[in-house]
PDB file of C-alpha atoms in Angstrom:
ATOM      1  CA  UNK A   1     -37.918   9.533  -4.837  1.00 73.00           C
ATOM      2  CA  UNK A   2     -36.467  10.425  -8.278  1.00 79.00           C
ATOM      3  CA  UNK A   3     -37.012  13.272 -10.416  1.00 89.00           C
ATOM      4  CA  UNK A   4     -35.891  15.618 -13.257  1.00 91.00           C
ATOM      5  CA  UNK A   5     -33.786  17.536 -10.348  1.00 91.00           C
ATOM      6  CA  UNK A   6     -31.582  14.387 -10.120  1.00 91.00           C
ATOM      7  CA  UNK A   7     -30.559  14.773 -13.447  1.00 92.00           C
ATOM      8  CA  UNK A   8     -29.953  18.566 -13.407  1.00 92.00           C
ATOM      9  CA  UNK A   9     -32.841  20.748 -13.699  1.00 94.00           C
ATOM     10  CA  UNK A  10     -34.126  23.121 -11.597  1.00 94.00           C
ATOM     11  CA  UNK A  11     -37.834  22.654 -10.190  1.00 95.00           C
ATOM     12  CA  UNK A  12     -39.691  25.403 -12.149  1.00 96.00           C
ATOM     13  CA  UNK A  13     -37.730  23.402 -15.511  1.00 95.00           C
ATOM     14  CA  UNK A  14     -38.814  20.430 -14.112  1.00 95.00           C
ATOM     15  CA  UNK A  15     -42.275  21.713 -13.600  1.00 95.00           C
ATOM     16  CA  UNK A  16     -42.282  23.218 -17.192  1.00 95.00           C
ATOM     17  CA  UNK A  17     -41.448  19.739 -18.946  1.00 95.00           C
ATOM     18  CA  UNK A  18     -43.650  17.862 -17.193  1.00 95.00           C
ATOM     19  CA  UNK A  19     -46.843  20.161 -17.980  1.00 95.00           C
ATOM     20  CA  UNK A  20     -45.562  20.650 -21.785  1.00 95.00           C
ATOM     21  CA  UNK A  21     -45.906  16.535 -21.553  1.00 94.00           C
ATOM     22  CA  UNK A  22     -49.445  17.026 -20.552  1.00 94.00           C
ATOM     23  CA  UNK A  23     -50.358  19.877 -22.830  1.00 93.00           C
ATOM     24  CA  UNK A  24     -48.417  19.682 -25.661  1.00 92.00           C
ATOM     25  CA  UNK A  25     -47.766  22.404 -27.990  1.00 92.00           C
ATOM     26  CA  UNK A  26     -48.606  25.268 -25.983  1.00 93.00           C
ATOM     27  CA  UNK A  27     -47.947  29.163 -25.364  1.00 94.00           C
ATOM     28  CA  UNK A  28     -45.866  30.564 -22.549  1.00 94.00           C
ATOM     29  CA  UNK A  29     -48.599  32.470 -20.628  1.00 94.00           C
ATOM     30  CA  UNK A  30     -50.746  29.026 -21.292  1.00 95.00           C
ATOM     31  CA  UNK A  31     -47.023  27.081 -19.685  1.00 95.00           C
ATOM     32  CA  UNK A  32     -47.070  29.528 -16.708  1.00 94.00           C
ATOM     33  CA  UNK A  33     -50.590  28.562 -15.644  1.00 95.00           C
ATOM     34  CA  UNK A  34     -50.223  25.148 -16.144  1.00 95.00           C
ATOM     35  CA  UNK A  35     -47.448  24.355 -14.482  1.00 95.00           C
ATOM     36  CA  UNK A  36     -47.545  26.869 -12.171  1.00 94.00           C
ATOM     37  CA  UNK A  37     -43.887  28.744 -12.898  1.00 95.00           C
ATOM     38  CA  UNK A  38     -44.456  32.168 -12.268  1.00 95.00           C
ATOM     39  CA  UNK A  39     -44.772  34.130 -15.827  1.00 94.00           C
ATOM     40  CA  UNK A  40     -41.644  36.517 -14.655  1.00 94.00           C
ATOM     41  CA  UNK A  41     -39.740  33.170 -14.862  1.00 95.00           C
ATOM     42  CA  UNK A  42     -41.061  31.040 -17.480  1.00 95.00           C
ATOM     43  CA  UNK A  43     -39.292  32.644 -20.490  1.00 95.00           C
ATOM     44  CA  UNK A  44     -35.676  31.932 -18.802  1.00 95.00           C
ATOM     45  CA  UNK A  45     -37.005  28.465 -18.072  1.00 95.00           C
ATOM     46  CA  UNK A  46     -37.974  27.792 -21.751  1.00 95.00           C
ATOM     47  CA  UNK A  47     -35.046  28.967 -23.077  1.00 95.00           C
ATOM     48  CA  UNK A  48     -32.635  26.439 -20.129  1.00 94.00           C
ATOM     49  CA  UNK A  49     -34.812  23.939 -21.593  1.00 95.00           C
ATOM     50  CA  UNK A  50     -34.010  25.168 -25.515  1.00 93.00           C
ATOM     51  CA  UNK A  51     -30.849  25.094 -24.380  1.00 93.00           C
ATOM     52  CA  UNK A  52     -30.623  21.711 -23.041  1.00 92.00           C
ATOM     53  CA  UNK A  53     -32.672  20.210 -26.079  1.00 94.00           C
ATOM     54  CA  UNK A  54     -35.798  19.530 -24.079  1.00 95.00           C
ATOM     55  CA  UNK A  55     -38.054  21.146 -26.282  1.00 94.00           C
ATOM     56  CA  UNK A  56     -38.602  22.207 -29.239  1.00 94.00           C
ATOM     57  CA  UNK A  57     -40.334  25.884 -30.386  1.00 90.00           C
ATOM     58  CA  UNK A  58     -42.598  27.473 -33.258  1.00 86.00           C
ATOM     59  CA  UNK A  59     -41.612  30.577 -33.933  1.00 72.00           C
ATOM     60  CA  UNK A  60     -43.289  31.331 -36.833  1.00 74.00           C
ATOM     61  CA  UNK A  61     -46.583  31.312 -34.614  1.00 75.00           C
ATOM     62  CA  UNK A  62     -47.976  34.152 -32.803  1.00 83.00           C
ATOM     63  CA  UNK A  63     -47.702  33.868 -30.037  1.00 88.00           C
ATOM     64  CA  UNK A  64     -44.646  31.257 -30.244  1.00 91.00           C
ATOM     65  CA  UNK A  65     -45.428  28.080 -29.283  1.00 93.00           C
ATOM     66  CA  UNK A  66     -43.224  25.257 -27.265  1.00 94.00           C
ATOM     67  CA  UNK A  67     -43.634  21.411 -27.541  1.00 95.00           C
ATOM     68  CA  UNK A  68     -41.768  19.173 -24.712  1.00 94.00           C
ATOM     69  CA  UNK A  69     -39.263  16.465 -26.773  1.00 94.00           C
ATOM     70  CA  UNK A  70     -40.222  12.611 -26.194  1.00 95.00           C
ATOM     71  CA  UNK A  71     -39.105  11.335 -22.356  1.00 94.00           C
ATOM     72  CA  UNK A  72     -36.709   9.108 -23.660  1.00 94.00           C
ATOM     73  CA  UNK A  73     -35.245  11.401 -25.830  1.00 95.00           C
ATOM     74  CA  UNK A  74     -35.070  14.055 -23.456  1.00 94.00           C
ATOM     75  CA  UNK A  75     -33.348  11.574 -20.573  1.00 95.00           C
ATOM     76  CA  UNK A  76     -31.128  10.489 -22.617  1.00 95.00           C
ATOM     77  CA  UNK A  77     -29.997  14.375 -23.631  1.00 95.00           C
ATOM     78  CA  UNK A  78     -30.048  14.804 -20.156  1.00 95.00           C
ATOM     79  CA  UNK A  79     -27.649  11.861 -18.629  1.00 95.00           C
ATOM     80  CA  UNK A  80     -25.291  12.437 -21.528  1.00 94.00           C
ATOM     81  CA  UNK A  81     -25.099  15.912 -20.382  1.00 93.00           C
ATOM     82  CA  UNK A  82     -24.661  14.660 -16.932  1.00 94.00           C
ATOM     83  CA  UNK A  83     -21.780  12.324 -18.209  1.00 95.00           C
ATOM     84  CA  UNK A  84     -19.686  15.640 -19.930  1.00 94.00           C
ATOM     85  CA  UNK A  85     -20.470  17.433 -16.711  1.00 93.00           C
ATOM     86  CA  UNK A  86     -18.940  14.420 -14.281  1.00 94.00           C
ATOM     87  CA  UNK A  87     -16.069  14.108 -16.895  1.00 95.00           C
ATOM     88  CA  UNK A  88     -15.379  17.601 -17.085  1.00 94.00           C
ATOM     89  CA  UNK A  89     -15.136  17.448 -13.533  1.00 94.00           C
ATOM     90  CA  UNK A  90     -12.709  14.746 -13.115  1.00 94.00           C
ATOM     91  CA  UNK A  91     -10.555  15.588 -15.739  1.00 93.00           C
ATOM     92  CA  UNK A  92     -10.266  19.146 -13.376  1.00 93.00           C
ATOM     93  CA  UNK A  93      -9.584  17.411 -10.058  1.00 93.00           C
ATOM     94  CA  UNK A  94      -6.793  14.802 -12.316  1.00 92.00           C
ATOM     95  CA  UNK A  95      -5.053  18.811 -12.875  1.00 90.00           C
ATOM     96  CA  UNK A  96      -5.488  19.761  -9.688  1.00 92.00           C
ATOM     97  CA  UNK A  97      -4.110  16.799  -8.309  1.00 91.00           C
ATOM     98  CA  UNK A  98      -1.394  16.758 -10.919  1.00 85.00           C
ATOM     99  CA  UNK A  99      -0.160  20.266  -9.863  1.00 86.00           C
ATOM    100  CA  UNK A 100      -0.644  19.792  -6.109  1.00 86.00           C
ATOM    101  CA  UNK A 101       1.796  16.140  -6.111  1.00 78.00           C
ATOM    102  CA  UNK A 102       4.576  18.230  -8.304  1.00 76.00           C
ATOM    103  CA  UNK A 103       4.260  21.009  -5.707  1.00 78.00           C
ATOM    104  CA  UNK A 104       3.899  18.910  -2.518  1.00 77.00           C
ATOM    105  CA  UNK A 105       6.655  16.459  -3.995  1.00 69.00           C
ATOM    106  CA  UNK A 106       9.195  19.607  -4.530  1.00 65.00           C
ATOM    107  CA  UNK A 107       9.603  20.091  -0.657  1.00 62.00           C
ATOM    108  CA  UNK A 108      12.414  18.452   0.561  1.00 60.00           C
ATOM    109  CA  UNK A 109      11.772  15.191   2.673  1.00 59.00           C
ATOM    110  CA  UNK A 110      12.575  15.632   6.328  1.00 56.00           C
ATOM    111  CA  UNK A 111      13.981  12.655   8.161  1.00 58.00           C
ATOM    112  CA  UNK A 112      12.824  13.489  11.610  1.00 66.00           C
ATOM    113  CA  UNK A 113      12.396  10.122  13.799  1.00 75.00           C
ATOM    114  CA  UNK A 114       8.727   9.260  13.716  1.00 82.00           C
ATOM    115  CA  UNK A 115       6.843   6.277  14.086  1.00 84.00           C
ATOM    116  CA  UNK A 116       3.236   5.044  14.037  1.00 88.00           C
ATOM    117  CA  UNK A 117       1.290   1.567  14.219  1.00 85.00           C
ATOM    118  CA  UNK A 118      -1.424  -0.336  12.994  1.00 86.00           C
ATOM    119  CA  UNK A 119      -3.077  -3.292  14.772  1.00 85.00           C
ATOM    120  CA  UNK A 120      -5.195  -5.419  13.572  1.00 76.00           C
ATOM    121  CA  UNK A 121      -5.278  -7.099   9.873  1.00 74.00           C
ATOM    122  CA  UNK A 122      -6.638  -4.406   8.071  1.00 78.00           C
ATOM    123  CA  UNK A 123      -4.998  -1.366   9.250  1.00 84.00           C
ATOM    124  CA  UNK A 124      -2.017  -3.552   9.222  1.00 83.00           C
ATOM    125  CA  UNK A 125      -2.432  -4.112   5.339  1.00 83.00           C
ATOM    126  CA  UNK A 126      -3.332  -0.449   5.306  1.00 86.00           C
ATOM    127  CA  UNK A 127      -0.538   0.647   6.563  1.00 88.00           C
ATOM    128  CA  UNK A 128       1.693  -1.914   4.585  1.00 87.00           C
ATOM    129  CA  UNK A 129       0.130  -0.609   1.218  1.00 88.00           C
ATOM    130  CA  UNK A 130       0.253   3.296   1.924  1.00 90.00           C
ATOM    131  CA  UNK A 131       4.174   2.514   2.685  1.00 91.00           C
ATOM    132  CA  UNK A 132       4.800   0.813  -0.143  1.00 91.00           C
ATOM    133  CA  UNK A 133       3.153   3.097  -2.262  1.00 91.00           C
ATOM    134  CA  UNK A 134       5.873   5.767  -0.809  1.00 90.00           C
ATOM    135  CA  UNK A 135       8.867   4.101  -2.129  1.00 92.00           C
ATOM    136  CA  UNK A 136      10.890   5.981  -4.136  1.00 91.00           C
ATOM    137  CA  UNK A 137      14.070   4.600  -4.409  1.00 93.00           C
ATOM    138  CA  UNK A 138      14.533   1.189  -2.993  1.00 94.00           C
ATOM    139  CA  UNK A 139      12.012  -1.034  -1.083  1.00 94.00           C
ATOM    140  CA  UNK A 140      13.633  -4.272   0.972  1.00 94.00           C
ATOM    141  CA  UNK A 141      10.821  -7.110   1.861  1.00 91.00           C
ATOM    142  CA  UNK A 142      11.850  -9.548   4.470  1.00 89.00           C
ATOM    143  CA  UNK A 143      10.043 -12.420   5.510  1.00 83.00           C
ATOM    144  CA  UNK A 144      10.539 -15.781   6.926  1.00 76.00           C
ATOM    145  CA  UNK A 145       7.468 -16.750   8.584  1.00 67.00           C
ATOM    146  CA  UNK A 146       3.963 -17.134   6.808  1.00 61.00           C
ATOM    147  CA  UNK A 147       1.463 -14.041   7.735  1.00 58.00           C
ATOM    148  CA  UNK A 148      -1.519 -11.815   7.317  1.00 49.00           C
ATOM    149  CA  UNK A 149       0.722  -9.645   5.086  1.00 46.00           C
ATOM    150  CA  UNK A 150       1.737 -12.490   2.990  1.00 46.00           C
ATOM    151  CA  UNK A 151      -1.883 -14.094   3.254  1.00 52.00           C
ATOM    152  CA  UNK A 152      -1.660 -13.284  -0.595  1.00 52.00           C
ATOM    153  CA  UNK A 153      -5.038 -14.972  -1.697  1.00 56.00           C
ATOM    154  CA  UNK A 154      -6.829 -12.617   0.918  1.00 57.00           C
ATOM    155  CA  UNK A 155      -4.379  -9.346   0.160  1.00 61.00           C
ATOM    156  CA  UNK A 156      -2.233 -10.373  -2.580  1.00 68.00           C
ATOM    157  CA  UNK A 157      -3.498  -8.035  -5.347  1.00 74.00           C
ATOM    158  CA  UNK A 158      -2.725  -4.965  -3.015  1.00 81.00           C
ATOM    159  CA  UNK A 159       0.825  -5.689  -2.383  1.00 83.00           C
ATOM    160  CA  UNK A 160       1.031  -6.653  -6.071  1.00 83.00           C
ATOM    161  CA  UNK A 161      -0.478  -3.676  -7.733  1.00 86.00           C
ATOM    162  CA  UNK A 162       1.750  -1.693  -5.174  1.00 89.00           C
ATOM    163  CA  UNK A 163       4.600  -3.300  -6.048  1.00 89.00           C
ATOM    164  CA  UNK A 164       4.472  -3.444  -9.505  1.00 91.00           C
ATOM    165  CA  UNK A 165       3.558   0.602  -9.472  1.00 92.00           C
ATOM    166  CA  UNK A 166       6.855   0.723  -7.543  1.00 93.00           C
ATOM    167  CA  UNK A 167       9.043  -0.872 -10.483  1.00 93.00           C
ATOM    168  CA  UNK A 168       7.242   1.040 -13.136  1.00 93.00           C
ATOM    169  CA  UNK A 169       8.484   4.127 -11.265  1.00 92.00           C
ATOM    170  CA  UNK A 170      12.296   2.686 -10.760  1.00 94.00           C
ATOM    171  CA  UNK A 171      12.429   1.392  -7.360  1.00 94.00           C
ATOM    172  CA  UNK A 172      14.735  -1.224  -6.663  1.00 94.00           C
ATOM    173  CA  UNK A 173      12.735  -4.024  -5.051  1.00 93.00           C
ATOM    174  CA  UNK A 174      14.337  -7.093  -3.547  1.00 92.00           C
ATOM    175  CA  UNK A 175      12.175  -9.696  -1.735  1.00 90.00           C
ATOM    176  CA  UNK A 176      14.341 -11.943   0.600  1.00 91.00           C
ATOM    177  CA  UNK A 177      12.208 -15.231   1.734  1.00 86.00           C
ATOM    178  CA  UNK A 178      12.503 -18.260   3.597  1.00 84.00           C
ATOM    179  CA  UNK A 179      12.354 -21.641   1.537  1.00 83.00           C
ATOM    180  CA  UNK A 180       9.218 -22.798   3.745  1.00 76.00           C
ATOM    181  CA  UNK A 181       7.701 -19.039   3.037  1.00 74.00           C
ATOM    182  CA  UNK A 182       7.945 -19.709  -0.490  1.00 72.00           C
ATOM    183  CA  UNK A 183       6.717 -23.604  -0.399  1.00 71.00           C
ATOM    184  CA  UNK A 184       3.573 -22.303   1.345  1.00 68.00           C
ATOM    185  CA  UNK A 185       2.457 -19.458  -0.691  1.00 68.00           C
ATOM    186  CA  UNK A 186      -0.747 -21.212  -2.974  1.00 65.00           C
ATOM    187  CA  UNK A 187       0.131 -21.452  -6.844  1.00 66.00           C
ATOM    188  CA  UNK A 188      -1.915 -18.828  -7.612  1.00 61.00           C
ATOM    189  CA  UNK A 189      -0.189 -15.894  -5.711  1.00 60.00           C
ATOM    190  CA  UNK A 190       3.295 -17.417  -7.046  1.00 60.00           C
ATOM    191  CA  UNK A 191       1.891 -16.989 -10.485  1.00 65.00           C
ATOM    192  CA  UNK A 192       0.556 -13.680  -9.959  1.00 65.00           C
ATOM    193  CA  UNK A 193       4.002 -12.576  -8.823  1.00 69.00           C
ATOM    194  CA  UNK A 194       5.313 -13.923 -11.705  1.00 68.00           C
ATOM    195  CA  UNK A 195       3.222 -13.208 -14.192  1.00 74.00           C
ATOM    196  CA  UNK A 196       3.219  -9.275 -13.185  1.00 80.00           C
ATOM    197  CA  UNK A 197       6.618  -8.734 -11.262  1.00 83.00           C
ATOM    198  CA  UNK A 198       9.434 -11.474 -12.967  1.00 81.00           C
ATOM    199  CA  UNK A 199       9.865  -9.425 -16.099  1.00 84.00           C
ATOM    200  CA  UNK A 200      11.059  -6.069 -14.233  1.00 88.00           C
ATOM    201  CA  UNK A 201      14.941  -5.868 -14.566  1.00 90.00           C
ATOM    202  CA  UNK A 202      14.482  -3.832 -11.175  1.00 92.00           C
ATOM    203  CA  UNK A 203      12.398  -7.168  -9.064  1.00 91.00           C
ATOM    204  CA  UNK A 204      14.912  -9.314  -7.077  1.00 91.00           C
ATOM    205  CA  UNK A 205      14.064 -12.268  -5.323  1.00 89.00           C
ATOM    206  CA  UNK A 206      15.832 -14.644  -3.320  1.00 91.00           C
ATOM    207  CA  UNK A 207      15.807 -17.463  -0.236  1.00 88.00           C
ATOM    208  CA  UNK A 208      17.899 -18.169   2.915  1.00 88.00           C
ATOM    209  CA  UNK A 209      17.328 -20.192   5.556  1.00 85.00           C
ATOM    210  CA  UNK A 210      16.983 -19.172   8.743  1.00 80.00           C
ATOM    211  CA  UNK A 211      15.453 -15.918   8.072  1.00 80.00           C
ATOM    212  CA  UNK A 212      12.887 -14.763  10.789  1.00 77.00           C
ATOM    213  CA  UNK A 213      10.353 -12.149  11.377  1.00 77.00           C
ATOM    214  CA  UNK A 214       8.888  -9.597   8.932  1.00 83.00           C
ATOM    215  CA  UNK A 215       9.854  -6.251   7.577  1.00 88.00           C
ATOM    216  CA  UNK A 216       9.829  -4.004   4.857  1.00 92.00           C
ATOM    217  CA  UNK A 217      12.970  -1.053   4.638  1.00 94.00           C
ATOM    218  CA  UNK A 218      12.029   1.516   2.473  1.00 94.00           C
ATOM    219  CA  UNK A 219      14.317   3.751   0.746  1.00 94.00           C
ATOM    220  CA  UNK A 220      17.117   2.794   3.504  1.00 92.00           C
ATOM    221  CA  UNK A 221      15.420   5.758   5.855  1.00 92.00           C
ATOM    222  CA  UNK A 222      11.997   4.046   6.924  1.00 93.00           C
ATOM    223  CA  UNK A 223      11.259   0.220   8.294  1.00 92.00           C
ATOM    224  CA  UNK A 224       7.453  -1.186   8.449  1.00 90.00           C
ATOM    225  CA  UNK A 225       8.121  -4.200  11.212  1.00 88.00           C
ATOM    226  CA  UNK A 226       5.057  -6.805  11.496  1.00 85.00           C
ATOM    227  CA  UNK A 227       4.728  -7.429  15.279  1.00 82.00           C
ATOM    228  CA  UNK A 228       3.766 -11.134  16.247  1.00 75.00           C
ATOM    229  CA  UNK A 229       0.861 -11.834  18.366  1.00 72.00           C
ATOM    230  CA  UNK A 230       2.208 -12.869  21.728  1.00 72.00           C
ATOM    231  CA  UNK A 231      -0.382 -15.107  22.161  1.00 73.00           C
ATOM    232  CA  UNK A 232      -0.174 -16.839  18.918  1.00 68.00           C
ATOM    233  CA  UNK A 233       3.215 -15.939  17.313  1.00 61.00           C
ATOM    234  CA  UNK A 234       1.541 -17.383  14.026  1.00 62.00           C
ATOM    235  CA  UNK A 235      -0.780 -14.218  13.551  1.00 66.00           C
ATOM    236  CA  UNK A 236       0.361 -10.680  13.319  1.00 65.00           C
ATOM    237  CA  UNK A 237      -1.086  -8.335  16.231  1.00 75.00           C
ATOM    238  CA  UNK A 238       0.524  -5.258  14.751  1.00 83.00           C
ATOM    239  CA  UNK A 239       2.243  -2.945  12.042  1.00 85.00           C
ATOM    240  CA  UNK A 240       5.070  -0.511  13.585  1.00 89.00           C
ATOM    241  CA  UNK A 241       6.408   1.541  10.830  1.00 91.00           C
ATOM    242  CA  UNK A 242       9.506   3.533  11.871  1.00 90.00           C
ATOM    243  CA  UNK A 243      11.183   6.198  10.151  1.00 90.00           C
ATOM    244  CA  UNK A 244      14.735   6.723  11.615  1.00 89.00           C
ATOM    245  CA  UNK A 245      17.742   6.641   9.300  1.00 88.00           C
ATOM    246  CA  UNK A 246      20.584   5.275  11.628  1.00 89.00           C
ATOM    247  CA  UNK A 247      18.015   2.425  12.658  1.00 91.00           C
ATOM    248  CA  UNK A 248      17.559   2.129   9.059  1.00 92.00           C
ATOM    249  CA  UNK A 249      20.856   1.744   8.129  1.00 92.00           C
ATOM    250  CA  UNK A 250      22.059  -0.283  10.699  1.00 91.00           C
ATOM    251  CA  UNK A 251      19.465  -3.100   9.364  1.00 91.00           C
ATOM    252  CA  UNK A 252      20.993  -2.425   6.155  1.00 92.00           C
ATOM    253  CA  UNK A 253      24.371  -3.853   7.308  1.00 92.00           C
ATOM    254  CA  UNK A 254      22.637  -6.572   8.323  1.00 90.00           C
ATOM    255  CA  UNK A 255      20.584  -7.293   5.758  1.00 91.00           C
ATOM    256  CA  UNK A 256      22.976  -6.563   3.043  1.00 92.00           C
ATOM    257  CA  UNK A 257      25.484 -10.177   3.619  1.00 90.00           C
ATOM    258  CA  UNK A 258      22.323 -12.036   4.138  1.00 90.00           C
ATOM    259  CA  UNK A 259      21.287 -10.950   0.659  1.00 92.00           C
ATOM    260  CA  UNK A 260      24.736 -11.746  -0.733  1.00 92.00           C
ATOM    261  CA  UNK A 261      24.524 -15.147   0.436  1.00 90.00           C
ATOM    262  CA  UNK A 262      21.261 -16.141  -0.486  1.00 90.00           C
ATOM    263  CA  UNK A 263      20.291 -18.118  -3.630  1.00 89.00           C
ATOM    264  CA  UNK A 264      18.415 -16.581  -6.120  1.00 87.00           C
ATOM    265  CA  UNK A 265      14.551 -17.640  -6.500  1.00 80.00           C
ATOM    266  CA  UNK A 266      14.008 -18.466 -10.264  1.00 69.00           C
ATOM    267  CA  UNK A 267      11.513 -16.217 -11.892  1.00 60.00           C
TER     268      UNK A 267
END
């Protein structure tokens, strides 16, 4: 159940608007009984409620006298006061956030091996995303065979919106695809790439044939390789994301002739 608490008040406030609704202009030592706020309290209360524009008071009377504003008036006082409160708040966690990525993101990376995976389709695209979001440099897509990852109707504004966040910070993306990847992909996802990606100076795309398997490299230290289901090589069964620079840059070498001889994909 709702109440005046949900919006900010205390309960002897909340107590003290309601019975000012029922009594209307009224004394403090007449508030206290009626709304049973003790009368050691019910000055503080009256002024919160002053203070939040809740009521309204006669001084000129003796003794003063309070009237309660209209409800709608008053709730409306009230969320707005909620709303500078929840922006307030945000705009604090935006500094503190601010701060802590400079500070976290002046350590120097370490290039340890490590590696990690993701099964399934969601934890897979999961992964996929948080990766891509960690680009800093460069970011290599390879992919020759249609998958979850490239499912772009389901998933295709989350590799998007990742990879256009990627060029708008200066990462060097290039997206090597096979011709039948590219004939399959539904018009709508080839616009969308278009539409948001073709116009970056930094957004390379191109086909071969004969290119197999899927995998992103990521700033030539770090490779996110879909693994195929063995019982239905269509469908992914898992996401193993790898961070070792010599395996790295040994894919490099191979990837880098296959991307000199491919033809560009007009954008």
């Amino acid at each position: 159940m709702t109440s005046l608490r949900d919006l900010g008040l205390s309960e002897y406030e909340a107590r003290a608007y309601r019975a000012l609704l029922r009594t209307g202009a009224t004394t403090a030592k007449e508030l206290s009984r009626a709304s049973d706020v003790p009368m050691g309290r019910v000055y503080d209360v009256l002024n919160s409620l002053e203070q939040y524009h809740l009521i309204r008071s006669q001084a000129a009377s003796r003794p003063k006298k309070y009237v309660a504003v209209e409800p709608d008036t008053a709730l409306d006082r009230l969320l707005e006061s909620k709303r500078q409160e929840l922006a307030e708040k945000a705009e604090q966690y935006e500094n503190v956030v601010a701060e802590l990525t400079d500070e976290l993101d002046a350590a120097e990376p370490v290039h340890d091996q490590f590696w990690t995976a993701a099964v399934g389709a969601d934890e897979t695209i999961d992964l996929l995303v948080e990766r891509l979001a960690a680009a800093d440099d460069s970011l290599v897509m390879v992919a020759g065979t249609p998958s979850p990852q490239f499912d772009l109707d389901a998933v295709g504004d989350l590799v998007v919106d990742e990879l256009e966040a990627a060029l708008d910070r200066g990462v060097e993306v290039s997206m090597l695809m096979s011709p039948g990847l590219v004939d399959s992909l539904p018009e709508s996802v080839g616009q969308s790439y278009m539409d948001r990606l073709s116009s970056a100076e930094n957004f390379h795309v191109r086909t071969a044939e004969n290119v197999t398997g899927v995998f992103n490299l990521i700033d030539d230290v770090e490779v996110c390789i879909e693994v195929p289901n063995p019982l239905n090589p269509g469908q992914a069964f898992a996401m193993i994301d790898l961070k070792d620079p010599e395996f790295a840059a040994n894919l490099r070498e191979t990837f880098d002739p296959r991307w000199e001889e491919a033809a560009p994909l007009p954008l």
